[in-house]
Amino acid sequence: MVPNWIIQRASLTPNRIALRFQDKSWTYQELNEQSLLIAKQLVSLGIMRGDRIALYASSTAELIFMIGGCMHLQCEMVMLNLRLSKTELAYQIEDARVSAILAEDSLVDKLPSSDTRIYAFTDIFASEGKGFSPSSEWNESDTMTIMYTSGTTGFPKGVRQTVGNHLSSATSSLYNTGLLKEEAWLCTVPLFHISGFSMFCKCILHGVELVLYTKFDAKKVADQLVEGSVTRMSVVSVTLARIIEELENRGERASERFQTMLAGGGPVPIDYLERAAELGIEIAQTYGMTETASQTTTLSSEDAMRKIGSAGKPLFFNQISIEGVSKPFEEGEILIRGPHVTPGYIGRFKEKSALQEGWLHSGDIGYLDDEGYLFVVDRRADLIISGGENIYPAEIENALISHPAVREAGVCGVEDEKWGQVPYGFVVTKGNIDEEDLLIYCKEHLAGYKVPKRIFIVKDLPRNGANKLLRRELPKLI
Amino acid sequence: MVPNWIIQRASLTPNRIALRFQDKSWTYQELNEQSLLIAKQLVSLGIMRGDRIALYASSTAELIFMIGGCMHLQCEMVMLNLRLSKTELAYQIEDARVSAILAEDSLVDKLPSSDTRIYAFTDIFASEGKGFSPSSEWNESDTMTIMYTSGTTGFPKGVRQTVGNHLSSATSSLYNTGLLKEEAWLCTVPLFHISGFSMFCKCILHGVELVLYTKFDAKKVADQLVEGSVTRMSVVSVTLARIIEELENRGERASERFQTMLAGGGPVPIDYLERAAELGIEIAQTYGMTETASQTTTLSSEDAMRKIGSAGKPLFFNQISIEGVSKPFEEGEILIRGPHVTPGYIGRFKEKSALQEGWLHSGDIGYLDDEGYLFVVDRRADLIISGGENIYPAEIENALISHPAVREAGVCGVEDEKWGQVPYGFVVTKGNIDEEDLLIYCKEHLAGYKVPKRIFIVKDLPRNGANKLLRRELPKLI
């Protein structure tokens, strides 16, 4: 059992700022009050304690209060991704068998038709609350959230994150990075993704101010970094690149109050790490996934410059091993163990165990070096096998992105009669460059079999809601 | 299951300083190596994994390695208090049925004769280690330490602290105080007490440098505070007073790097709090006991000046309530709940449950104010009932200590024909003052029935190993 997070936090530090959104702020006491009110309103609409509820909304203060209300009600929250098509939404709603959907007013029309009750936020706020007393304690094994894994082939799986998963993720993260007396965390990643949701959990647990944005905006982020009004944030490579460019263009640096950017969702190109360092931005590369309630490893700041490209070491309560491997530097599937790992799935995959002998099989390929640092080589599903040689797209992408005229790069495998598969490249440019120049550049930097057969200059790369590159979508750009 | 703390810490931050003692230091990798060596040496002497072992030594680097070795061996460590008489030691050794005693060389002769094997540290260091592989994971319900509660009447009880108790205490403390990038904690409290042992646990878990002293020395503490070589420490009122006096005499202040002094073992006089503030020392009053693996509540820094005299609020994972009380400010027994609370006792009290319906009955009297802050009024065992009026010694002690010529004060109840009990005072002075002056001073500051019948000027007050006042011993000074 663990104390109800919101009540405990409001009781311990009622007057600390919990949330800033647009030009408003709320203390932890106000967050608790708003959340309790929502819980009462949901009860009056027929939602019961412990119900499984879908949430379909962009990141706003209103969504935070809805989440708080659902927490008080100990509902299982299915966090629906805003980028899903109606077909994809219908699949998740059906698979999760939710008893209701809480939706932002303007998004109600985007939901597929189904028998499931839909409550627009306005209707919830307008309803008269019923008597409801939240439990003062939560069970750590209760499911708090369900998120469908994005980016895989076949049917998405609804991953459960329990109260204990989120809690241990927050604790591990605290053991790793520490906590200053006054912190404010900038959240520009969606709350429907594990990166955003777990940041909210950590803020409640640690009594930190959450500075919430509906969308990533490089200019606003740069403003806050320069003025020192935030201490940490989460990025992926593409958002990091935009922040770096913005600061470089302005000729400004991050304030000394700013501590760390946690960079997840795949390896960060070395070029970015170096430029960020010039701007006073410390990057901690992390490795995590929906199944691990966010980070499982992080490269600590003291190792950042010595182990560039590594995802670091496990957080204190986590363990990592490489399957079937006995020596450092040997590649294999990354296995993960710890209290942050999901107990399993719901719906269609309910019977599928997430663990084999206590270890989560990540599906990702990596190795540990001779000091135990994890290097994530690639996502297994993206592995390109060409003429018997293994090619990892990230390596080619790193090469492309090191070209001064390239802003973003993606690489995937394409069927080839001779070699089985060959790599194809896709780049977003920021200068005058054509395919031929890029191919020459690649030949200079890569072994022959790794040079893309074609390189396409495109306007945008396909990305999911967390801005993670969707390599599987790249062939559609041909 | 939780990763073996020492191995995990050595693997995550091998090169960080783990321990400073006298003029030497050891990294976390070295701490792990030293501890592993001890484990192997203990195995060669016949100690088995999981054995219950007594430790009888002062706070030195050697004791730290012995503790580390016992941790690797997953032994239950009975931490013997150095101030015990042979009779008291014999009781604890007998009650705990330890399979061996590990003793500092110079202390071997102070042990009572018994059938229990005694190994002097030198003999352990001299023995050739046997092959031994520590477990990579520990079970949270395993007992790590056993400490006999001091200061109670009747038979001392052997309190178990599990791996999970120490862990949750460390985590709660981190949630409460945060952690800077580089910390060093000063330990002048004995490792055989929960205050010292839990500090060592926290250092391993958080990767903090432990600056260890065998004895409290106000001059050395003042040196470290002024030069900023430590960030936190634990004190009780009497040691705090000496530190304050030392700094005041020197006309120096604590460095800005110094964060907080955790003050436990009873309420801190208001006078001390104010003088400490003048010296740049932030005091966080705490409330805890052997049964709660150290702190259970702490007064956070943001409330320090507003709630002087309070022990604060529960740490995040802990809960406090006052028995049989429905309103703020009503006094009653303090009840405690949380993962830091002992599962129970060993030996004679093995069958006695520590908890009643999930709550630990502390035996202490206190109240919660209208904002939920705990005020510990007194230890129930020390309650003086005089003419039907309840008198709490601490109130009288606070009055005495507010006199400029009084350094320390203790009060207890003494049998009285007329009133049942009357309070008697005992003071250590730092100026010219006699009993009559003090009685006049008390009459000015206290209700008539609270004025001590006699006040004795003494050289020292009786204190236990943690420097906690032993009120029960006061009558011997008459």
PDB file of N, CA and C in Angstrom, chain A residues 198-228:
ATOM      1  N   SER A 198       4.670   9.877 -17.270  1.00  0.00           N
ATOM      2  CA  SER A 198       5.575   9.581 -16.158  1.00  0.00           C
ATOM      3  C   SER A 198       6.165  10.870 -15.582  1.00  0.00           C
ATOM      4  N   MET A 199       6.312  11.886 -16.417  1.00  0.00           N
ATOM      5  CA  MET A 199       6.802  13.165 -15.903  1.00  0.00           C
ATOM      6  C   MET A 199       5.781  13.762 -14.926  1.00  0.00           C
ATOM      7  N   PHE A 200       4.513  13.658 -15.277  1.00  0.00           N
ATOM      8  CA  PHE A 200       3.463  14.143 -14.368  1.00  0.00           C
ATOM      9  C   PHE A 200       3.501  13.373 -13.047  1.00  0.00           C
ATOM     10  N   CYS A 201       3.619  12.042 -13.129  1.00  0.00           N
ATOM     11  CA  CYS A 201       3.691  11.235 -11.898  1.00  0.00           C
ATOM     12  C   CYS A 201       4.854  11.687 -11.031  1.00  0.00           C
ATOM     13  N   LYS A 202       6.006  11.891 -11.646  1.00  0.00           N
ATOM     14  CA  LYS A 202       7.197  12.280 -10.880  1.00  0.00           C
ATOM     15  C   LYS A 202       6.996  13.644 -10.217  1.00  0.00           C
ATOM     16  N   CYS A 203       6.339  14.550 -10.929  1.00  0.00           N
ATOM     17  CA  CYS A 203       6.090  15.867 -10.348  1.00  0.00           C
ATOM     18  C   CYS A 203       5.249  15.757  -9.085  1.00  0.00           C
ATOM     19  N   ILE A 204       4.178  14.975  -9.144  1.00  0.00           N
ATOM     20  CA  ILE A 204       3.350  14.815  -7.933  1.00  0.00           C
ATOM     21  C   ILE A 204       4.190  14.193  -6.823  1.00  0.00           C
ATOM     22  N   LEU A 205       4.877  13.118  -7.169  1.00  0.00           N
ATOM     23  CA  LEU A 205       5.597  12.368  -6.135  1.00  0.00           C
ATOM     24  C   LEU A 205       6.694  13.204  -5.495  1.00  0.00           C
ATOM     25  N   HIS A 206       7.376  14.008  -6.288  1.00  0.00           N
ATOM     26  CA  HIS A 206       8.516  14.770  -5.769  1.00  0.00           C
ATOM     27  C   HIS A 206       8.170  16.212  -5.414  1.00  0.00           C
ATOM     28  N   GLY A 207       6.924  16.580  -5.641  1.00  0.00           N
ATOM     29  CA  GLY A 207       6.529  17.942  -5.300  1.00  0.00           C
ATOM     30  C   GLY A 207       7.127  18.985  -6.222  1.00  0.00           C
ATOM     31  N   VAL A 208       7.212  18.642  -7.489  1.00  0.00           N
ATOM     32  CA  VAL A 208       7.853  19.515  -8.477  1.00  0.00           C
ATOM     33  C   VAL A 208       6.785  20.242  -9.294  1.00  0.00           C
ATOM     34  N   GLU A 209       7.130  21.425  -9.765  1.00  0.00           N
ATOM     35  CA  GLU A 209       6.237  22.213 -10.623  1.00  0.00           C
ATOM     36  C   GLU A 209       6.293  21.673 -12.056  1.00  0.00           C
ATOM     37  N   LEU A 210       5.123  21.373 -12.616  1.00  0.00           N
ATOM     38  CA  LEU A 210       5.052  20.904 -14.000  1.00  0.00           C
ATOM     39  C   LEU A 210       4.686  22.085 -14.902  1.00  0.00           C
ATOM     40  N   VAL A 211       5.556  22.383 -15.856  1.00  0.00           N
ATOM     41  CA  VAL A 211       5.276  23.466 -16.803  1.00  0.00           C
ATOM     42  C   VAL A 211       4.833  22.790 -18.098  1.00  0.00           C
ATOM     43  N   LEU A 212       3.535  22.884 -18.346  1.00  0.00           N
ATOM     44  CA  LEU A 212       2.928  22.057 -19.393  1.00  0.00           C
ATOM     45  C   LEU A 212       2.652  22.841 -20.662  1.00  0.00           C
ATOM     46  N   TYR A 213       3.000  22.262 -21.789  1.00  0.00           N
ATOM     47  CA  TYR A 213       2.658  22.826 -23.101  1.00  0.00           C
ATOM     48  C   TYR A 213       1.844  21.810 -23.890  1.00  0.00           C
ATOM     49  N   THR A 214       0.901  22.322 -24.690  1.00  0.00           N
ATOM     50  CA  THR A 214       0.115  21.429 -25.524  1.00  0.00           C
ATOM     51  C   THR A 214       0.964  20.891 -26.670  1.00  0.00           C
ATOM     52  N   LYS A 215       1.828  21.756 -27.180  1.00  0.00           N
ATOM     53  CA  LYS A 215       2.679  21.331 -28.294  1.00  0.00           C
ATOM     54  C   LYS A 215       4.101  21.803 -28.088  1.00  0.00           C
ATOM     55  N   PHE A 216       5.018  21.100 -28.684  1.00  0.00           N
ATOM     56  CA  PHE A 216       6.411  21.521 -28.659  1.00  0.00           C
ATOM     57  C   PHE A 216       6.565  22.777 -29.511  1.00  0.00           C
ATOM     58  N   ASP A 217       7.233  23.782 -28.940  1.00  0.00           N
ATOM     59  CA  ASP A 217       7.455  25.033 -29.656  1.00  0.00           C
ATOM     60  C   ASP A 217       8.886  25.472 -29.324  1.00  0.00           C
ATOM     61  N   ALA A 218       9.771  25.349 -30.299  1.00  0.00           N
ATOM     62  CA  ALA A 218      11.199  25.576 -30.050  1.00  0.00           C
ATOM     63  C   ALA A 218      11.450  26.969 -29.475  1.00  0.00           C
ATOM     64  N   LYS A 219      10.687  27.962 -29.964  1.00  0.00           N
ATOM     65  CA  LYS A 219      10.909  29.334 -29.478  1.00  0.00           C
ATOM     66  C   LYS A 219      10.585  29.456 -27.993  1.00  0.00           C
ATOM     67  N   LYS A 220       9.438  28.884 -27.605  1.00  0.00           N
ATOM     68  CA  LYS A 220       9.046  28.991 -26.193  1.00  0.00           C
ATOM     69  C   LYS A 220       9.984  28.192 -25.296  1.00  0.00           C
ATOM     70  N   VAL A 221      10.397  27.026 -25.782  1.00  0.00           N
ATOM     71  CA  VAL A 221      11.342  26.236 -24.993  1.00  0.00           C
ATOM     72  C   VAL A 221      12.631  27.029 -24.800  1.00  0.00           C
ATOM     73  N   ALA A 222      13.111  27.616 -25.893  1.00  0.00           N
ATOM     74  CA  ALA A 222      14.353  28.390 -25.806  1.00  0.00           C
ATOM     75  C   ALA A 222      14.192  29.546 -24.820  1.00  0.00           C
ATOM     76  N   ASP A 223      13.030  30.204 -24.858  1.00  0.00           N
ATOM     77  CA  ASP A 223      12.775  31.293 -23.891  1.00  0.00           C
ATOM     78  C   ASP A 223      12.952  30.797 -22.458  1.00  0.00           C
ATOM     79  N   GLN A 224      12.331  29.679 -22.167  1.00  0.00           N
ATOM     80  CA  GLN A 224      12.360  29.185 -20.787  1.00  0.00           C
ATOM     81  C   GLN A 224      13.756  28.710 -20.386  1.00  0.00           C
ATOM     82  N   LEU A 225      14.476  28.132 -21.334  1.00  0.00           N
ATOM     83  CA  LEU A 225      15.839  27.699 -21.019  1.00  0.00           C
ATOM     84  C   LEU A 225      16.722  28.906 -20.721  1.00  0.00           C
ATOM     85  N   VAL A 226      16.558  29.947 -21.520  1.00  0.00           N
ATOM     86  CA  VAL A 226      17.409  31.119 -21.376  1.00  0.00           C
ATOM     87  C   VAL A 226      17.078  31.859 -20.082  1.00  0.00           C
ATOM     88  N   GLU A 227      15.795  31.992 -19.770  1.00  0.00           N
ATOM     89  CA  GLU A 227      15.424  32.741 -18.565  1.00  0.00           C
ATOM     90  C   GLU A 227      15.559  31.896 -17.295  1.00  0.00           C
ATOM     91  N   GLY A 228      15.768  30.580 -17.449  1.00  0.00           N
ATOM     92  CA  GLY A 228      16.014  29.742 -16.268  1.00  0.00           C
ATOM     93  C   GLY A 228      14.773  29.431 -15.469  1.00  0.00           C
TER      94      GLY A 228
END
